[in-house]
Amino acid sequence: MTNLDPRLQGVLHLIRADRHADIGSDHARLPLALVQSGRCKWVVAVELNPGPLEVARQNVQRAGSSQHIDVRQGDGFGPLAAGEVQSASITGMGSNTILSILQRAAWLPPALVLQPNAQAQALRHWAYQHGYHLRDERLLPGFWNYTALRLERASHPIPFGDPSPASHSGPVADPAYQGLPLAAALRWGPHLLRARHPLLRQELLRQQRRLQGLLVHQRPEVLNEWAQVNAALRWLDEPSVFSV
Ligand SMILES: C[S@@+](CC[C@H](N)C(=O)[O-])C[C@H]1O[C@@H](n2cnc3c(N)ncnc32)[C@H](O)[C@@H]1O
C-alpha cells in the first residue's frame, strides 16, 4: 500500500469515482493510493514534465498497477478526451497555476478536488462564479495548513463569467454559503467555519495579530483582509448575529 503524507491522505478522502484523473501527478502516489484503496477503479495520471513523468511510469509499473493507472504526458486536461473521467484532482500547486489549468481546459468533469499551496479563496471564488458548488473542504496539517476543496457541478449554475458573487442569492447560489457572511466565507471556507475547525481559529487569531500591526498604513487590501478575519471570528463566536 502506498504511504501518503497527511496532506495527500486528506485529499484522498475527498475522491471517490470509477474514473478519475490526477493532473500534475508527479510521483503518481495519489493515483496509486486511489486504486489500491478501491476509491477509484481507473485513474489517468497527467504529468507535464519528463522527469516526474518517468518516475510516475516507474512507480506504477513497480506497483503492478499499469492496468488501472494510465500515465500520460501533457498540459492540464489536454491529454484527456471530453467525458473520459468523472472527477479530477489538481494538488500541491499554487492557486494561480491551478486556476490557469482550469481556465485553459476545453472541458471539465462534474467533480473537482483542488488543493492549492495557498490562496484557496481564489479557487472558492472561481467555483462560485463557474457553477461548481463547494461540497466539502478540509484543512490539512503540513509545512503550513493546506486547504483541500471538493467541488461538484451544480445543476443550475450561476451564469458563466458573472463577476459579482455577492449579487447572487436564491436557488442558484451555492448553499454552502447560506447564512454566512459571504466575503468572509469565501476567504476562510464555509465548511471550515461551520465545523469550527480548531486549526482555522488558530489561523484567524494569528492573522488578526499580524494585520493589527499593519492597520496604521490604512492600505485597502489590509483593511479588507482585517474585515474578513474579524467577520469570521465574530461568526465563530456569535453565529446568530448573521442568521437570516
Ligand atoms: C509540486 S508537484 C505536486 C505533485 C502532486 N500533485 C502532489 O500534490 O504532491 C506539481 C507537479 O505538477 C506538474 N505540472 C505543473 N503544471 C502542470 C500542467 N499544466 N499540466 C500537468 N502537470 C503539471 C509539475 O511538473 C509537477 O510534477
PDB file of C-alpha atoms and ligand atoms in Angstrom:
ATOM      1  CA  MET A   1       0.000   0.000   0.000  1.00  0.00           C
ATOM      2  CA  THR A   2       1.383   3.415  -0.987  1.00  0.00           C
ATOM      3  CA  ASN A   3       2.020   5.681   2.007  1.00  0.00           C
ATOM      4  CA  LEU A   4       0.743   9.236   1.730  1.00  0.00           C
ATOM      5  CA  ASP A   5       1.649  12.229   3.876  1.00  0.00           C
ATOM      6  CA  PRO A   6      -1.236  13.853   5.825  1.00  0.00           C
ATOM      7  CA  ARG A   7      -1.819  16.374   3.006  1.00  0.00           C
ATOM      8  CA  LEU A   8      -2.377  13.796   0.260  1.00  0.00           C
ATOM      9  CA  GLN A   9      -4.152  11.473   2.720  1.00  0.00           C
ATOM     10  CA  GLY A  10      -6.687  14.266   3.300  1.00  0.00           C
ATOM     11  CA  VAL A  11      -7.065  14.767  -0.461  1.00  0.00           C
ATOM     12  CA  LEU A  12      -7.576  11.006  -0.963  1.00  0.00           C
ATOM     13  CA  HIS A  13     -10.636  11.081   1.292  1.00  0.00           C
ATOM     14  CA  LEU A  14     -12.308  13.697  -0.906  1.00  0.00           C
ATOM     15  CA  ILE A  15     -12.117  11.458  -4.007  1.00  0.00           C
ATOM     16  CA  ARG A  16     -14.347   8.553  -4.994  1.00  0.00           C
ATOM     17  CA  ALA A  17     -15.027   7.797  -8.669  1.00  0.00           C
ATOM     18  CA  ASP A  18     -14.816   4.918 -11.111  1.00  0.00           C
ATOM     19  CA  ARG A  19     -12.738   7.041 -13.498  1.00  0.00           C
ATOM     20  CA  HIS A  20     -10.563   9.827 -12.132  1.00  0.00           C
ATOM     21  CA  ALA A  21      -7.693  11.993 -13.432  1.00  0.00           C
ATOM     22  CA  ASP A  22      -4.858  13.386 -11.325  1.00  0.00           C
ATOM     23  CA  ILE A  23      -3.396  16.435 -13.092  1.00  0.00           C
ATOM     24  CA  GLY A  24       0.224  17.237 -12.231  1.00  0.00           C
ATOM     25  CA  SER A  25       0.687  13.834 -10.690  1.00  0.00           C
ATOM     26  CA  ASP A  26       4.487  13.968 -10.254  1.00  0.00           C
ATOM     27  CA  HIS A  27       5.343  10.677  -8.465  1.00  0.00           C
ATOM     28  CA  ALA A  28       1.809   9.238  -9.044  1.00  0.00           C
ATOM     29  CA  ARG A  29       1.477   8.425  -5.326  1.00  0.00           C
ATOM     30  CA  LEU A  30      -2.106   9.721  -5.192  1.00  0.00           C
ATOM     31  CA  PRO A  31      -3.298   7.609  -8.196  1.00  0.00           C
ATOM     32  CA  LEU A  32      -1.578   4.542  -6.691  1.00  0.00           C
ATOM     33  CA  ALA A  33      -3.293   5.024  -3.317  1.00  0.00           C
ATOM     34  CA  LEU A  34      -6.655   5.704  -5.039  1.00  0.00           C
ATOM     35  CA  VAL A  35      -6.675   2.374  -6.884  1.00  0.00           C
ATOM     36  CA  GLN A  36      -5.082   0.400  -4.031  1.00  0.00           C
ATOM     37  CA  SER A  37      -7.716   1.660  -1.574  1.00  0.00           C
ATOM     38  CA  GLY A  38     -10.559   0.879  -4.020  1.00  0.00           C
ATOM     39  CA  ARG A  39     -11.701   4.527  -4.106  1.00  0.00           C
ATOM     40  CA  CYS A  40     -11.148   4.561  -7.887  1.00  0.00           C
ATOM     41  CA  LYS A  41     -11.177   1.775 -10.453  1.00  0.00           C
ATOM     42  CA  TRP A  42      -9.117   3.589 -13.071  1.00  0.00           C
ATOM     43  CA  VAL A  43      -7.007   6.750 -12.927  1.00  0.00           C
ATOM     44  CA  VAL A  44      -5.241   8.815 -15.571  1.00  0.00           C
ATOM     45  CA  ALA A  45      -2.064  10.395 -14.161  1.00  0.00           C
ATOM     46  CA  VAL A  46      -1.239  13.510 -16.221  1.00  0.00           C
ATOM     47  CA  GLU A  47       2.245  14.997 -15.956  1.00  0.00           C
ATOM     48  CA  LEU A  48       3.781  17.832 -17.951  1.00  0.00           C
ATOM     49  CA  ASN A  49       7.489  17.345 -17.303  1.00  0.00           C
ATOM     50  CA  PRO A  50       9.603  14.397 -18.493  1.00  0.00           C
ATOM     51  CA  GLY A  51      11.478  13.814 -15.181  1.00  0.00           C
ATOM     52  CA  PRO A  52       8.421  13.287 -12.942  1.00  0.00           C
ATOM     53  CA  LEU A  53       6.646  11.546 -15.843  1.00  0.00           C
ATOM     54  CA  GLU A  54       9.341   8.865 -15.890  1.00  0.00           C
ATOM     55  CA  VAL A  55       9.196   8.496 -12.079  1.00  0.00           C
ATOM     56  CA  ALA A  56       5.402   8.106 -12.281  1.00  0.00           C
ATOM     57  CA  ARG A  57       5.713   5.431 -15.009  1.00  0.00           C
ATOM     58  CA  GLN A  58       8.298   3.500 -12.960  1.00  0.00           C
ATOM     59  CA  ASN A  59       6.253   3.713  -9.734  1.00  0.00           C
ATOM     60  CA  VAL A  60       3.098   2.487 -11.477  1.00  0.00           C
ATOM     61  CA  GLN A  61       4.943  -0.368 -13.178  1.00  0.00           C
ATOM     62  CA  ARG A  62       6.739  -1.408  -9.972  1.00  0.00           C
ATOM     63  CA  ALA A  63       3.423  -1.480  -8.094  1.00  0.00           C
ATOM     64  CA  GLY A  64       1.899  -3.714 -10.812  1.00  0.00           C
ATOM     65  CA  SER A  65      -0.870  -1.121 -11.393  1.00  0.00           C
ATOM     66  CA  SER A  66      -0.436  -0.489 -15.142  1.00  0.00           C
ATOM     67  CA  GLN A  67      -3.905  -1.857 -15.912  1.00  0.00           C
ATOM     68  CA  HIS A  68      -5.511   0.609 -13.512  1.00  0.00           C
ATOM     69  CA  ILE A  69      -3.363   3.723 -13.994  1.00  0.00           C
ATOM     70  CA  ASP A  70      -2.667   5.299 -17.369  1.00  0.00           C
ATOM     71  CA  VAL A  71       0.273   7.729 -17.180  1.00  0.00           C
ATOM     72  CA  ARG A  72       0.066  10.410 -19.898  1.00  0.00           C
ATOM     73  CA  GLN A  73       2.317  13.337 -20.718  1.00  0.00           C
ATOM     74  CA  GLY A  74       0.705  16.704 -21.360  1.00  0.00           C
ATOM     75  CA  ASP A  75      -0.599  20.023 -20.123  1.00  0.00           C
ATOM     76  CA  GLY A  76      -3.571  20.043 -17.744  1.00  0.00           C
ATOM     77  CA  PHE A  77      -6.726  18.481 -19.190  1.00  0.00           C
ATOM     78  CA  GLY A  78      -5.164  18.377 -22.690  1.00  0.00           C
ATOM     79  CA  PRO A  79      -4.343  14.628 -22.691  1.00  0.00           C
ATOM     80  CA  LEU A  80      -7.932  13.681 -21.696  1.00  0.00           C
ATOM     81  CA  ALA A  81     -10.874  13.155 -24.053  1.00  0.00           C
ATOM     82  CA  ALA A  82     -14.068  15.020 -23.115  1.00  0.00           C
ATOM     83  CA  GLY A  83     -16.097  12.983 -20.639  1.00  0.00           C
ATOM     84  CA  GLU A  84     -13.340  10.412 -20.124  1.00  0.00           C
ATOM     85  CA  VAL A  85     -13.308  10.819 -16.315  1.00  0.00           C
ATOM     86  CA  GLN A  86     -15.938  11.689 -13.706  1.00  0.00           C
ATOM     87  CA  SER A  87     -13.613  13.662 -11.464  1.00  0.00           C
ATOM     88  CA  ALA A  88     -10.156  15.203 -11.389  1.00  0.00           C
ATOM     89  CA  SER A  89      -7.670  16.355  -8.759  1.00  0.00           C
ATOM     90  CA  ILE A  90      -5.086  19.132  -9.015  1.00  0.00           C
ATOM     91  CA  THR A  91      -2.927  19.292  -5.885  1.00  0.00           C
ATOM     92  CA  GLY A  92       0.291  20.701  -4.475  1.00  0.00           C
ATOM     93  CA  MET A  93       0.482  23.724  -6.811  1.00  0.00           C
ATOM     94  CA  GLY A  94      -0.066  27.460  -6.466  1.00  0.00           C
ATOM     95  CA  SER A  95      -3.659  28.612  -6.847  1.00  0.00           C
ATOM     96  CA  ASN A  96      -2.738  30.673  -9.949  1.00  0.00           C
ATOM     97  CA  THR A  97      -1.332  27.561 -11.643  1.00  0.00           C
ATOM     98  CA  ILE A  98      -4.475  25.611 -10.727  1.00  0.00           C
ATOM     99  CA  LEU A  99      -6.711  28.446 -11.999  1.00  0.00           C
ATOM    100  CA  SER A 100      -4.776  28.610 -15.247  1.00  0.00           C
ATOM    101  CA  ILE A 101      -5.216  24.834 -15.771  1.00  0.00           C
ATOM    102  CA  LEU A 102      -8.977  25.168 -15.119  1.00  0.00           C
ATOM    103  CA  GLN A 103      -9.340  28.205 -17.392  1.00  0.00           C
ATOM    104  CA  ARG A 104      -7.486  26.584 -20.288  1.00  0.00           C
ATOM    105  CA  ALA A 105      -9.456  23.323 -20.118  1.00  0.00           C
ATOM    106  CA  ALA A 106     -11.649  22.589 -23.144  1.00  0.00           C
ATOM    107  CA  TRP A 107     -13.970  20.683 -20.778  1.00  0.00           C
ATOM    108  CA  LEU A 108     -14.131  19.864 -17.076  1.00  0.00           C
ATOM    109  CA  PRO A 109     -15.525  16.825 -15.246  1.00  0.00           C
ATOM    110  CA  PRO A 110     -18.507  17.185 -12.874  1.00  0.00           C
ATOM    111  CA  ALA A 111     -16.325  16.845  -9.744  1.00  0.00           C
ATOM    112  CA  LEU A 112     -13.037  18.569  -8.934  1.00  0.00           C
ATOM    113  CA  VAL A 113     -10.748  18.157  -5.933  1.00  0.00           C
ATOM    114  CA  LEU A 114      -8.341  21.075  -5.625  1.00  0.00           C
ATOM    115  CA  GLN A 115      -5.572  21.541  -3.079  1.00  0.00           C
ATOM    116  CA  PRO A 116      -3.619  24.761  -3.599  1.00  0.00           C
ATOM    117  CA  ASN A 117      -0.478  25.506  -1.602  1.00  0.00           C
ATOM    118  CA  ALA A 118      -2.025  28.852  -0.593  1.00  0.00           C
ATOM    119  CA  GLN A 119      -4.814  31.304  -1.518  1.00  0.00           C
ATOM    120  CA  ALA A 120      -7.690  28.813  -1.517  1.00  0.00           C
ATOM    121  CA  GLN A 121     -10.074  31.783  -1.699  1.00  0.00           C
ATOM    122  CA  ALA A 122      -9.182  32.301  -5.379  1.00  0.00           C
ATOM    123  CA  LEU A 123     -10.493  28.793  -6.109  1.00  0.00           C
ATOM    124  CA  ARG A 124     -13.628  29.292  -3.979  1.00  0.00           C
ATOM    125  CA  HIS A 125     -14.348  32.458  -5.986  1.00  0.00           C
ATOM    126  CA  TRP A 126     -13.774  30.610  -9.269  1.00  0.00           C
ATOM    127  CA  ALA A 127     -16.124  27.810  -8.185  1.00  0.00           C
ATOM    128  CA  TYR A 128     -18.804  30.269  -7.018  1.00  0.00           C
ATOM    129  CA  GLN A 129     -18.744  32.045 -10.366  1.00  0.00           C
ATOM    130  CA  HIS A 130     -18.483  28.969 -12.590  1.00  0.00           C
ATOM    131  CA  GLY A 131     -21.304  26.782 -11.326  1.00  0.00           C
ATOM    132  CA  TYR A 132     -19.357  24.436  -9.055  1.00  0.00           C
ATOM    133  CA  HIS A 133     -20.681  24.020  -5.519  1.00  0.00           C
ATOM    134  CA  LEU A 134     -18.300  23.505  -2.627  1.00  0.00           C
ATOM    135  CA  ARG A 135     -19.401  20.175  -1.137  1.00  0.00           C
ATOM    136  CA  ASP A 136     -16.584  19.592   1.322  1.00  0.00           C
ATOM    137  CA  GLU A 137     -13.316  21.137   2.397  1.00  0.00           C
ATOM    138  CA  ARG A 138     -10.518  20.208   4.744  1.00  0.00           C
ATOM    139  CA  LEU A 139      -7.693  21.956   6.499  1.00  0.00           C
ATOM    140  CA  LEU A 140      -4.707  19.641   6.400  1.00  0.00           C
ATOM    141  CA  PRO A 141      -1.592  19.919   8.551  1.00  0.00           C
ATOM    142  CA  GLY A 142       1.732  20.093   6.713  1.00  0.00           C
ATOM    143  CA  PHE A 143       4.550  22.553   6.089  1.00  0.00           C
ATOM    144  CA  TRP A 144       1.716  25.004   6.692  1.00  0.00           C
ATOM    145  CA  ASN A 145      -2.049  24.403   6.849  1.00  0.00           C
ATOM    146  CA  TYR A 146      -3.218  23.290   3.410  1.00  0.00           C
ATOM    147  CA  THR A 147      -6.815  23.638   2.235  1.00  0.00           C
ATOM    148  CA  ALA A 148      -8.398  20.938   0.071  1.00  0.00           C
ATOM    149  CA  LEU A 149     -11.724  21.570  -1.679  1.00  0.00           C
ATOM    150  CA  ARG A 150     -14.244  19.181  -3.208  1.00  0.00           C
ATOM    151  CA  LEU A 151     -16.355  20.906  -5.886  1.00  0.00           C
ATOM    152  CA  GLU A 152     -19.336  19.468  -7.745  1.00  0.00           C
ATOM    153  CA  ARG A 153     -21.035  20.993 -10.750  1.00  0.00           C
ATOM    154  CA  ALA A 154     -24.376  22.490  -9.780  1.00  0.00           C
ATOM    155  CA  SER A 155     -27.480  21.594 -11.761  1.00  0.00           C
ATOM    156  CA  HIS A 156     -28.497  25.287 -12.068  1.00  0.00           C
ATOM    157  CA  PRO A 157     -25.201  27.142 -12.238  1.00  0.00           C
ATOM    158  CA  ILE A 158     -24.718  30.876 -11.923  1.00  0.00           C
ATOM    159  CA  PRO A 159     -24.319  32.402 -15.428  1.00  0.00           C
ATOM    160  CA  PHE A 160     -20.742  31.987 -16.657  1.00  0.00           C
ATOM    161  CA  GLY A 161     -18.467  34.944 -16.079  1.00  0.00           C
ATOM    162  CA  ASP A 162     -20.712  36.899 -13.682  1.00  0.00           C
ATOM    163  CA  PRO A 163     -18.109  38.870 -11.732  1.00  0.00           C
ATOM    164  CA  SER A 164     -20.209  39.555  -8.671  1.00  0.00           C
ATOM    165  CA  PRO A 165     -20.818  36.616  -6.335  1.00  0.00           C
ATOM    166  CA  ALA A 166     -22.343  38.953  -3.745  1.00  0.00           C
ATOM    167  CA  SER A 167     -25.205  39.785  -6.110  1.00  0.00           C
ATOM    168  CA  HIS A 168     -26.478  36.184  -6.081  1.00  0.00           C
ATOM    169  CA  SER A 169     -28.954  34.644  -3.736  1.00  0.00           C
ATOM    170  CA  GLY A 170     -31.663  32.024  -4.053  1.00  0.00           C
ATOM    171  CA  PRO A 171     -31.583  28.594  -5.619  1.00  0.00           C
ATOM    172  CA  VAL A 172     -28.629  29.114  -7.984  1.00  0.00           C
ATOM    173  CA  ALA A 173     -26.230  30.223  -5.236  1.00  0.00           C
ATOM    174  CA  ASP A 174     -24.047  27.636  -3.524  1.00  0.00           C
ATOM    175  CA  PRO A 175     -25.954  26.532  -0.386  1.00  0.00           C
ATOM    176  CA  ALA A 176     -22.635  26.074   1.455  1.00  0.00           C
ATOM    177  CA  TYR A 177     -22.582  29.865   1.957  1.00  0.00           C
ATOM    178  CA  GLN A 178     -26.139  30.263   3.190  1.00  0.00           C
ATOM    179  CA  GLY A 179     -26.383  32.137   6.495  1.00  0.00           C
ATOM    180  CA  LEU A 180     -22.701  33.058   6.472  1.00  0.00           C
ATOM    181  CA  PRO A 181     -21.026  36.436   5.828  1.00  0.00           C
ATOM    182  CA  LEU A 182     -20.239  35.759   2.139  1.00  0.00           C
ATOM    183  CA  ALA A 183     -16.918  37.574   1.719  1.00  0.00           C
ATOM    184  CA  ALA A 184     -15.519  36.047   4.931  1.00  0.00           C
ATOM    185  CA  ALA A 185     -16.771  32.567   3.988  1.00  0.00           C
ATOM    186  CA  LEU A 186     -15.222  32.816   0.500  1.00  0.00           C
ATOM    187  CA  ARG A 187     -11.959  33.833   2.176  1.00  0.00           C
ATOM    188  CA  TRP A 188     -11.884  31.331   5.040  1.00  0.00           C
ATOM    189  CA  GLY A 189     -14.122  28.469   3.942  1.00  0.00           C
ATOM    190  CA  PRO A 190     -17.833  27.936   4.691  1.00  0.00           C
ATOM    191  CA  HIS A 191     -17.462  24.304   5.789  1.00  0.00           C
ATOM    192  CA  LEU A 192     -14.401  25.076   7.917  1.00  0.00           C
ATOM    193  CA  LEU A 193     -16.314  27.900   9.614  1.00  0.00           C
ATOM    194  CA  ARG A 194     -19.376  25.716  10.262  1.00  0.00           C
ATOM    195  CA  ALA A 195     -17.153  22.924  11.602  1.00  0.00           C
ATOM    196  CA  ARG A 196     -15.389  25.446  13.874  1.00  0.00           C
ATOM    197  CA  HIS A 197     -12.167  23.820  12.796  1.00  0.00           C
ATOM    198  CA  PRO A 198      -9.572  24.327  15.571  1.00  0.00           C
ATOM    199  CA  LEU A 199      -6.774  24.996  13.039  1.00  0.00           C
ATOM    200  CA  LEU A 200      -8.958  27.685  11.458  1.00  0.00           C
ATOM    201  CA  ARG A 201      -9.451  29.603  14.719  1.00  0.00           C
ATOM    202  CA  GLN A 202      -5.689  29.417  15.368  1.00  0.00           C
ATOM    203  CA  GLU A 203      -5.013  30.752  11.871  1.00  0.00           C
ATOM    204  CA  LEU A 204      -7.599  33.549  12.226  1.00  0.00           C
ATOM    205  CA  LEU A 205      -6.083  34.706  15.522  1.00  0.00           C
ATOM    206  CA  ARG A 206      -2.603  34.573  14.006  1.00  0.00           C
ATOM    207  CA  GLN A 207      -3.750  36.704  11.040  1.00  0.00           C
ATOM    208  CA  GLN A 208      -5.569  39.123  13.369  1.00  0.00           C
ATOM    209  CA  ARG A 209      -2.321  39.715  15.290  1.00  0.00           C
ATOM    210  CA  ARG A 210      -0.340  40.127  12.049  1.00  0.00           C
ATOM    211  CA  LEU A 211      -2.822  42.568  10.483  1.00  0.00           C
ATOM    212  CA  GLN A 212      -3.170  44.660  13.636  1.00  0.00           C
ATOM    213  CA  GLY A 213       0.413  45.880  13.162  1.00  0.00           C
ATOM    214  CA  LEU A 214      -0.330  46.892   9.552  1.00  0.00           C
ATOM    215  CA  LEU A 215      -3.539  48.859  10.115  1.00  0.00           C
ATOM    216  CA  VAL A 216      -1.670  52.101  10.659  1.00  0.00           C
ATOM    217  CA  HIS A 217      -0.905  52.300   6.890  1.00  0.00           C
ATOM    218  CA  GLN A 218      -4.633  52.120   6.011  1.00  0.00           C
ATOM    219  CA  ARG A 219      -3.939  50.049   2.871  1.00  0.00           C
ATOM    220  CA  PRO A 220      -7.229  48.925   1.289  1.00  0.00           C
ATOM    221  CA  GLU A 221      -6.138  45.269   0.932  1.00  0.00           C
ATOM    222  CA  VAL A 222      -5.132  45.169   4.618  1.00  0.00           C
ATOM    223  CA  LEU A 223      -8.408  46.795   5.701  1.00  0.00           C
ATOM    224  CA  ASN A 224     -10.345  44.297   3.578  1.00  0.00           C
ATOM    225  CA  GLU A 225      -8.416  41.328   4.999  1.00  0.00           C
ATOM    226  CA  TRP A 226      -8.905  42.741   8.524  1.00  0.00           C
ATOM    227  CA  ALA A 227     -12.662  42.930   7.917  1.00  0.00           C
ATOM    228  CA  GLN A 228     -12.800  39.296   6.728  1.00  0.00           C
ATOM    229  CA  VAL A 229     -10.749  37.995   9.666  1.00  0.00           C
ATOM    230  CA  ASN A 230     -12.975  39.812  12.144  1.00  0.00           C
ATOM    231  CA  ALA A 231     -16.207  38.754  10.412  1.00  0.00           C
ATOM    232  CA  ALA A 232     -15.062  35.119  10.504  1.00  0.00           C
ATOM    233  CA  LEU A 233     -14.114  35.317  14.205  1.00  0.00           C
ATOM    234  CA  ARG A 234     -17.390  37.071  15.009  1.00  0.00           C
ATOM    235  CA  TRP A 235     -19.346  34.344  13.195  1.00  0.00           C
ATOM    236  CA  LEU A 236     -17.482  31.660  15.170  1.00  0.00           C
ATOM    237  CA  ASP A 237     -18.316  33.403  18.447  1.00  0.00           C
ATOM    238  CA  GLU A 238     -21.833  34.678  17.656  1.00  0.00           C
ATOM    239  CA  PRO A 239     -23.341  32.957  14.587  1.00  0.00           C
ATOM    240  CA  SER A 240     -26.815  34.251  15.486  1.00  0.00           C
ATOM    241  CA  VAL A 241     -25.720  37.793  14.561  1.00  0.00           C
ATOM    242  CA  PHE A 242     -25.563  36.682  10.907  1.00  0.00           C
ATOM    243  CA  SER A 243     -28.630  34.423  10.740  1.00  0.00           C
ATOM    244  CA  VAL A 244     -31.266  35.366   8.177  1.00  0.00           C
TER     245      VAL A 244
HETATM  246  C1  LIG B   1       4.586  20.325  -6.804  1.00  0.00           C
HETATM  247  S1  LIG B   1       4.152  18.975  -7.792  1.00  0.00           S
HETATM  248  C2  LIG B   1       2.756  18.319  -6.939  1.00  0.00           C
HETATM  249  C3  LIG B   1       2.645  16.846  -7.136  1.00  0.00           C
HETATM  250  C4  LIG B   1       1.428  16.165  -6.541  1.00  0.00           C
HETATM  251  N1  LIG B   1       0.214  16.570  -7.241  1.00  0.00           N
HETATM  252  C5  LIG B   1       1.319  16.432  -5.080  1.00  0.00           C
HETATM  253  O1  LIG B   1       0.335  17.048  -4.656  1.00  0.00           O
HETATM  254  O2  LIG B   1       2.225  16.026  -4.337  1.00  0.00           O
HETATM  255  C6  LIG B   1       3.419  19.692  -9.220  1.00  0.00           C
HETATM  256  C7  LIG B   1       3.551  18.785 -10.423  1.00  0.00           C
HETATM  257  O3  LIG B   1       2.667  19.265 -11.438  1.00  0.00           O
HETATM  258  C8  LIG B   1       3.337  19.242 -12.685  1.00  0.00           C
HETATM  259  N2  LIG B   1       2.677  20.256 -13.511  1.00  0.00           N
HETATM  260  C9  LIG B   1       2.781  21.605 -13.408  1.00  0.00           C
HETATM  261  N3  LIG B   1       1.992  22.223 -14.304  1.00  0.00           N
HETATM  262  C10 LIG B   1       1.353  21.234 -14.996  1.00  0.00           C
HETATM  263  C11 LIG B   1       0.411  21.227 -16.054  1.00  0.00           C
HETATM  264  N4  LIG B   1      -0.021  22.365 -16.610  1.00  0.00           N
HETATM  265  N5  LIG B   1      -0.039  20.030 -16.521  1.00  0.00           N
HETATM  266  C12 LIG B   1       0.422  18.871 -15.991  1.00  0.00           C
HETATM  267  N6  LIG B   1       1.326  18.821 -14.986  1.00  0.00           N
HETATM  268  C13 LIG B   1       1.783  19.978 -14.490  1.00  0.00           C
HETATM  269  C14 LIG B   1       4.793  19.514 -12.329  1.00  0.00           C
HETATM  270  O4  LIG B   1       5.663  19.027 -13.328  1.00  0.00           O
HETATM  271  C15 LIG B   1       4.938  18.750 -11.015  1.00  0.00           C
HETATM  272  O5  LIG B   1       5.344  17.430 -11.195  1.00  0.00           O
END
